[in-house]
Coordinates of C-alpha atoms in Angstrom, one line a residue:
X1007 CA 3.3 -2.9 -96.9
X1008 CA -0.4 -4.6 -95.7
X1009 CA 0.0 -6.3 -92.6
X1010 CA -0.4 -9.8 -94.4
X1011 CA 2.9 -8.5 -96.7
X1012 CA 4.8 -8.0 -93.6
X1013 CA 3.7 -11.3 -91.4
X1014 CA 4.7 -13.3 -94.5
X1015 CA 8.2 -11.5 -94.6
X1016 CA 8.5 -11.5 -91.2
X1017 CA 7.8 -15.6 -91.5
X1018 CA 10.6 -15.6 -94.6
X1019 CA 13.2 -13.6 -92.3
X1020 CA 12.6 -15.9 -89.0
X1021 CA 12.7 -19.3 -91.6
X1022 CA 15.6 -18.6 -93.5
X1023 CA 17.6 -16.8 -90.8
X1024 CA 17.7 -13.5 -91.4
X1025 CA 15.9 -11.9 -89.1
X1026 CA 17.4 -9.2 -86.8
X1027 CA 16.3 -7.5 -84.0
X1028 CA 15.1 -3.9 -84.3
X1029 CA 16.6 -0.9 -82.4
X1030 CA 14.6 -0.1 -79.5
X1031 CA 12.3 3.0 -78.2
X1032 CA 13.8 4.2 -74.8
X1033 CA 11.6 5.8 -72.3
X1034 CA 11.5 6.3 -68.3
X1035 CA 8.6 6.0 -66.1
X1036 CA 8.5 6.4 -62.1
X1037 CA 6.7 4.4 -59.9
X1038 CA 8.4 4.6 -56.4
X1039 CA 11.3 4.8 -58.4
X1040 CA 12.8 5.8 -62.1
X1041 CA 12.7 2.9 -64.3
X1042 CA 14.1 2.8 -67.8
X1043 CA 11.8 1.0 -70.3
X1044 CA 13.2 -0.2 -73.8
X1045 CA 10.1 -1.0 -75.9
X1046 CA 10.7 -3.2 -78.9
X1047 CA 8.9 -2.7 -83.0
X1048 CA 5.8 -4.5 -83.4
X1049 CA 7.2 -7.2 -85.3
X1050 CA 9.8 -7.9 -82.8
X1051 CA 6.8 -8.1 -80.6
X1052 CA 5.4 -10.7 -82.1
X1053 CA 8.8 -12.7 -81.9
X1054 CA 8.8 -12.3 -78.6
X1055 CA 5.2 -13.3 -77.9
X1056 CA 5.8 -16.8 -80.0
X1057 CA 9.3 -17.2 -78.1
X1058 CA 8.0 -16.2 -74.6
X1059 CA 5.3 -18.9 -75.5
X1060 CA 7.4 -21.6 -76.3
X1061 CA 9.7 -21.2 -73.4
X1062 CA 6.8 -21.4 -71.3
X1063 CA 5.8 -24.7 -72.5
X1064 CA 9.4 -26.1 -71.2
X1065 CA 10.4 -24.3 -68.5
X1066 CA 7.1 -23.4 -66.3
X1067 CA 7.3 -27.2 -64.4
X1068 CA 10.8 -26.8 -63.4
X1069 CA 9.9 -23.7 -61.3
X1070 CA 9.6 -23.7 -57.8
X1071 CA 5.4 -23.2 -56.4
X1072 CA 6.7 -20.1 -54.7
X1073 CA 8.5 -17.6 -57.1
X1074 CA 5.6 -15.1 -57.9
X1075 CA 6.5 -12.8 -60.6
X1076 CA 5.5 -12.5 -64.0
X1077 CA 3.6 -16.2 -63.5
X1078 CA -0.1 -17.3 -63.9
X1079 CA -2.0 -17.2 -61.2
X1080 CA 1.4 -16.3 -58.9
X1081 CA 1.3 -12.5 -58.5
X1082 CA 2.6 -10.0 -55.6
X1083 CA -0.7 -10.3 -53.7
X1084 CA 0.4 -14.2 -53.2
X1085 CA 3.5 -13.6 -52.8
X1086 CA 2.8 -11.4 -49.1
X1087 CA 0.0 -14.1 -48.5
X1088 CA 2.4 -17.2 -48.6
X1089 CA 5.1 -15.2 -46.6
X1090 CA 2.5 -14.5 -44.1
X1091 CA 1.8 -18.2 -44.3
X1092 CA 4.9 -19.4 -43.4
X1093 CA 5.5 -16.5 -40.9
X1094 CA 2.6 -18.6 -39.0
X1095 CA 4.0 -22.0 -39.8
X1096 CA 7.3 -21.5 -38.3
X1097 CA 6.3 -19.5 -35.4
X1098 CA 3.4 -21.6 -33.9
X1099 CA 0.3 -20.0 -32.6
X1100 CA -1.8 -20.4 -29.5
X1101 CA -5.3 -20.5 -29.4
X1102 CA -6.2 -17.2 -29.5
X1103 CA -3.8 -16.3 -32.6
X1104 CA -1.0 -15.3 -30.3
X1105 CA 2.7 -16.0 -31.5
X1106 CA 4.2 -18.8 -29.3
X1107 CA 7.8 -19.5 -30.8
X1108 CA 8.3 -16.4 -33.0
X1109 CA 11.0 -16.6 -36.3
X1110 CA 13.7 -14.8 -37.9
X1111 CA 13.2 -13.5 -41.9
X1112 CA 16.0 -13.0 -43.7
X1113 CA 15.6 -10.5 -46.5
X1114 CA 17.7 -10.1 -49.6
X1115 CA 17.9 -8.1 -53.0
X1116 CA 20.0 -8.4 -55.6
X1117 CA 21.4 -5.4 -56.9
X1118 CA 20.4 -4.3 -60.2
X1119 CA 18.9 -7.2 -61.7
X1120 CA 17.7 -6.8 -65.0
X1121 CA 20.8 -4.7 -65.4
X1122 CA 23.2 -7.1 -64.3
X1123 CA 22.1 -10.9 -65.8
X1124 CA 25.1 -11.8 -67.6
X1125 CA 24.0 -12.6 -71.5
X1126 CA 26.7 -15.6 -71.7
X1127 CA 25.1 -17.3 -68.5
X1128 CA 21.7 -17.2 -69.4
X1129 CA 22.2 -18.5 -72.9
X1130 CA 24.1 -21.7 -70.9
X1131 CA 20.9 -21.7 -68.9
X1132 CA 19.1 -21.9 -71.6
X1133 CA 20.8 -24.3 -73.7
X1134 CA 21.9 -26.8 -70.6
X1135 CA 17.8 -26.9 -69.5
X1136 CA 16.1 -27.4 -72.9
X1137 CA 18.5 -30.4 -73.7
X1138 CA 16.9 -32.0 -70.3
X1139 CA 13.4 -30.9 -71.5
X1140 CA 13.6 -32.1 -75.4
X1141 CA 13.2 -35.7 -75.6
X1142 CA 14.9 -36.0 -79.0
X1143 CA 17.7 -34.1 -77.1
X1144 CA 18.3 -31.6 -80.5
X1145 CA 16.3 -28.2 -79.9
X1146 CA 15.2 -26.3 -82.9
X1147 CA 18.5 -24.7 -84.1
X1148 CA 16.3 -21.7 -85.7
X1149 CA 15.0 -21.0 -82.5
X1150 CA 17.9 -21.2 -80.6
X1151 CA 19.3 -18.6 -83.1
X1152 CA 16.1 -16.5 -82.6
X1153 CA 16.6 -16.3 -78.6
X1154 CA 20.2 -15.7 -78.7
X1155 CA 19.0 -12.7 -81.4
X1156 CA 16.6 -11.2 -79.0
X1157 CA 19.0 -11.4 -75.7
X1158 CA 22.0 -9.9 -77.7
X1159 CA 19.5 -7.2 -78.9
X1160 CA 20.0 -5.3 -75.9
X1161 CA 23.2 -4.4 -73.4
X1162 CA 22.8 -2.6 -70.2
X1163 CA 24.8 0.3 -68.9
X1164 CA 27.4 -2.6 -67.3
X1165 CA 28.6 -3.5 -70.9
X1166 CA 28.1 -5.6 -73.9
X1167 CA 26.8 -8.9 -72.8
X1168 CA 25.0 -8.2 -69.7
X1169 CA 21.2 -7.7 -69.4
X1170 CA 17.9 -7.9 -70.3
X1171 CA 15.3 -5.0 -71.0
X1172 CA 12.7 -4.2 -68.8
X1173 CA 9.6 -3.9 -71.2
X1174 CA 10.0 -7.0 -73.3
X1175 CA 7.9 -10.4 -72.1
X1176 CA 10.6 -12.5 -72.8
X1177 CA 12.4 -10.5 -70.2
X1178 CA 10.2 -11.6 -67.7
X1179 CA 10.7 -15.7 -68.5
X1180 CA 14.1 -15.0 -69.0
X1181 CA 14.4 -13.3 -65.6
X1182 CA 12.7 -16.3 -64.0
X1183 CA 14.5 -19.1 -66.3
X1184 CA 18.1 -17.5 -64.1
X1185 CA 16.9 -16.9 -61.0
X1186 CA 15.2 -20.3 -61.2
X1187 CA 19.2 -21.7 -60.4
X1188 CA 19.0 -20.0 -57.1
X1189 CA 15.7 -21.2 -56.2
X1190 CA 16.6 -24.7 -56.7
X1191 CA 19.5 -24.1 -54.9
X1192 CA 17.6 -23.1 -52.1
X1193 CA 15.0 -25.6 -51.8
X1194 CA 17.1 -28.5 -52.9
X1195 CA 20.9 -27.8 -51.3
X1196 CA 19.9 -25.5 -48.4
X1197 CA 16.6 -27.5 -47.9
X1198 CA 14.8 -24.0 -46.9
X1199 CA 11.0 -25.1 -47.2
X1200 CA 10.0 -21.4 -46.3
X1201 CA 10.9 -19.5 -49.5
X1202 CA 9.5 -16.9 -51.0
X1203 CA 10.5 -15.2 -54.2
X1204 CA 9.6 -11.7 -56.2
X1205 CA 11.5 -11.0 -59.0
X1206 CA 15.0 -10.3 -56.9
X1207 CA 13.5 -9.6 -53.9
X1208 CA 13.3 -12.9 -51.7
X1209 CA 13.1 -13.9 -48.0
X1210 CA 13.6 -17.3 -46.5
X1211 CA 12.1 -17.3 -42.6
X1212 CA 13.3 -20.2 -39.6
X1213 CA 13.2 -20.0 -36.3
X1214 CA 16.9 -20.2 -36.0
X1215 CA 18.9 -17.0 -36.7
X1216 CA 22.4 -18.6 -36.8
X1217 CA 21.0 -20.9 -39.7
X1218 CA 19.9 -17.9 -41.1
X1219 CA 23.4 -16.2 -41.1
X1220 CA 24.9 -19.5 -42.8
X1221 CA 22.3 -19.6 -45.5
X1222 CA 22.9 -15.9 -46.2
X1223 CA 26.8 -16.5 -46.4
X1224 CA 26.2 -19.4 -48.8
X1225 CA 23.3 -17.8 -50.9
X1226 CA 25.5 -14.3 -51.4
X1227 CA 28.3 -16.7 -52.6
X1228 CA 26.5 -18.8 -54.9
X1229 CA 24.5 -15.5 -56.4
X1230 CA 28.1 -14.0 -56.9
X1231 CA 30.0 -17.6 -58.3
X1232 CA 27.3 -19.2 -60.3
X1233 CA 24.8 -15.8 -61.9
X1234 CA 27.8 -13.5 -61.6
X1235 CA 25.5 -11.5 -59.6
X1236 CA 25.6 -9.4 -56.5
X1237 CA 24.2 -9.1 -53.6
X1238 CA 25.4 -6.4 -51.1
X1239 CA 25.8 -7.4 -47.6
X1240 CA 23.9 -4.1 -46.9
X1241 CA 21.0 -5.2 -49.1
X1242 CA 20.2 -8.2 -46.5
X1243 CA 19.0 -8.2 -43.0
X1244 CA 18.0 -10.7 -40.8
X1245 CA 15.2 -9.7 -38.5
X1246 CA 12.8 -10.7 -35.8
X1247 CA 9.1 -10.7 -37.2
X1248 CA 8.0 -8.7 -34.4
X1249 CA 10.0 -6.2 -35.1
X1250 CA 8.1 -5.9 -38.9
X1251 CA 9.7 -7.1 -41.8
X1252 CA 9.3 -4.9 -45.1
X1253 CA 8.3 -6.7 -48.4
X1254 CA 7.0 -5.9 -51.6
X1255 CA 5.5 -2.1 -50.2
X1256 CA 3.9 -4.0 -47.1
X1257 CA 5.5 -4.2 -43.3
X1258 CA 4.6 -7.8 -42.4
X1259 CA 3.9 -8.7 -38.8
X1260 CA 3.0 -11.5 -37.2
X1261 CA -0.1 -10.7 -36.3
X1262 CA -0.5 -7.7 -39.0
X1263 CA 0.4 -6.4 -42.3
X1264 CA 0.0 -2.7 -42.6
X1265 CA 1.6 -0.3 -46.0
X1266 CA 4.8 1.0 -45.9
X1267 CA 5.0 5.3 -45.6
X1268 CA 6.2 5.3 -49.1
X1269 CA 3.3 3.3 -50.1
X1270 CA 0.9 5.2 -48.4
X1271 CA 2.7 8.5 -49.8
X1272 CA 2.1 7.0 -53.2
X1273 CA -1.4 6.4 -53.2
X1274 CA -1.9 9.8 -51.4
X1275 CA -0.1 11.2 -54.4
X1276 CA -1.8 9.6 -57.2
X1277 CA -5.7 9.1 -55.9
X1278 CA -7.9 9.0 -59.0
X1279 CA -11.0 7.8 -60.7
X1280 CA -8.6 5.3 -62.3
X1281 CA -6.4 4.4 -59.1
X1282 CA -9.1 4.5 -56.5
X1283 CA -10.5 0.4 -57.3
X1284 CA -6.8 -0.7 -57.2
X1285 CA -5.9 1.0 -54.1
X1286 CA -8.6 0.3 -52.5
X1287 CA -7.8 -3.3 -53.4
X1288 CA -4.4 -2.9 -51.6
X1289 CA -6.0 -1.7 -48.9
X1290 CA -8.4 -4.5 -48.8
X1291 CA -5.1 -6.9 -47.9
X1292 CA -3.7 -5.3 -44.7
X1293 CA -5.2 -4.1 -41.4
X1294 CA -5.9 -0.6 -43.0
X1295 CA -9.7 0.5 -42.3
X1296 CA -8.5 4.0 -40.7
X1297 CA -6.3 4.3 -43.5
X1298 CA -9.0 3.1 -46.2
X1299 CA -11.3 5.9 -44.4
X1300 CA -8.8 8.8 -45.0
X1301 CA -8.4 7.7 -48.8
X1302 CA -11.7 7.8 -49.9
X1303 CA -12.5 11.0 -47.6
X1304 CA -9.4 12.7 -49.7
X1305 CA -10.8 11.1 -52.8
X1306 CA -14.2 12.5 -52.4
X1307 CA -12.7 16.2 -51.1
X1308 CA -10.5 16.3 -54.1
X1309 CA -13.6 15.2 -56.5
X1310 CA -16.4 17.3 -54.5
X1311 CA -18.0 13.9 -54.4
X1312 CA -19.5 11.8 -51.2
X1313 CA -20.7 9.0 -53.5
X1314 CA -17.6 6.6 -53.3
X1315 CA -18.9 4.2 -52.0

């Protein structure tokens, strides 16, 4: 079939509603870790491109400013920046950028993520949040049909029903649109101003460390009860800032933000024409210039080159 042949059946399938998810292509790439990606057929690409869009439309103004992933203009760099931020809002600094108060962070990840969103709740999510967004109160029955095609498309290793592929782009709304219950539940019923979310990695930072210990108590409860997710009590820590706090392949300090040994191990291991301009980029964020030095001298010995720069 032409590619206008297949749009226009693809339209027929979506209109009349028979359109069914194709099997996916598995694969694994490593980057720090093993990831499993399931990649989806082109036309199921383009479903999720128009879904992904449309879901945008209603549910970007009901998240919080400071969840960072998958989001426009958001990112991981910002993410450090506005935990660094609020590292130096809570603590207080003298005149000469010294830390006067200090502050606890606690850390948390939830375990497995993607693996683990529970199908059943997400569709509730779903449903629940565009009847508050719709103002004639009826979403488009068709494309409720379509979403609930493309989330059942896909089960985990936990079991029919739970969750969502890493490789499709509606998997990255979706994984917002769920963890978007805990952030409101943060801001609005723990009233934690400093907040900062990645994905499932998050860190909420107070001066008060018994506060801390509550809000970890009531967050691992409400994770567990309300997104029948987990989070380990070994996954979390609560920490002093001095004593460095790791987040998203950075060590934050008060004063300093330098790479984590498995980052640095990583771009020591992979230094390339094509990776040099993004590491160096990383670099560019931390207090790193003896580092930086090492990387382009390796650089240049591995490439016989002294022209980096």
């Amino acid at each position: 079939m032409h590619l206008e042949d297949n749009i226009f059946s693809l339209y027929r399938r979506l209109n009349n509603g028979s359109y069914k998810h194709s099997p996916y292509t598995y694969f694994q790439v490593f980057d720090n870790k093993k990831r499993d990606i399931y990649k989806a057929q082109i036309e199921d690409r383009v479903v999720h491109q128009v879904i992904y869009e449309y879901l945008l439309g209603i549910f970007e103004k009901q998240f919080i400013v400071d969840s960072y992933a998958s989001r426009i203009h958001k990112g991981q760099s910002r993410a450090v920046k506005t935990f660094r931020y609020f590292i130096k809002l809570v603590s207080g600094h003298d005149g000469n950028g010294s830390n006067v108060g200090g502050c606890y962070v606690l850390k948390c990840d939830i375990k497995k993520y993607f693996d683990a969103v529970d199908q059943v709740i997400l569709l509730d999510i779903l449903s629940d949040r565009m009847l508050d967004n719709i103002l004639d109160k009826r979403p488009d029955e068709k494309v409720v049909s379509i979403i609930k095609e493309i989330i059942n498309s896909y089960s985990s290793k936990y079991g029919v029903g739970k969750g969502i592929p890493l490789g499709n782009v509606t998997s990255q709304i979706f994984a917002n649109i769920y963890l978007n219950e805990l952030d409101q539940y943060v801001k609005k019923e723990l009233r934690c101003r400093c907040y900062v979310r990645y994905n499932d990695d998050f860190v909420i930072i107070s001066k008060n460390a018994k506060r801390l210990e509550e809000i970890r108590r009531k967050v691992i409860t409400f994770t567990s009860q309300r997104l029948n997710l987990e989070i380990p009590f070994e996954k979390t820590s609560i920490r002093k800032i001095g004593w460095g706090i790791d987040f998203l392949g950075f060590t934050v300090l008060s004063n300093a933000m330098l790479l984590r040994d498995k980052t640095k191990n990583k771009i020591y291991g992979n230094i390339s024409d094509k990776s040099m301009d993004s590491y160096m980029g990383i670099l560019k964020q931390c207090n790193s210039h003896n580092l930086s030095k090492k990387v382009v001298y390796e650089y240049e010995r591995r490439n016989g080159s002294t022209e980096y720069y």
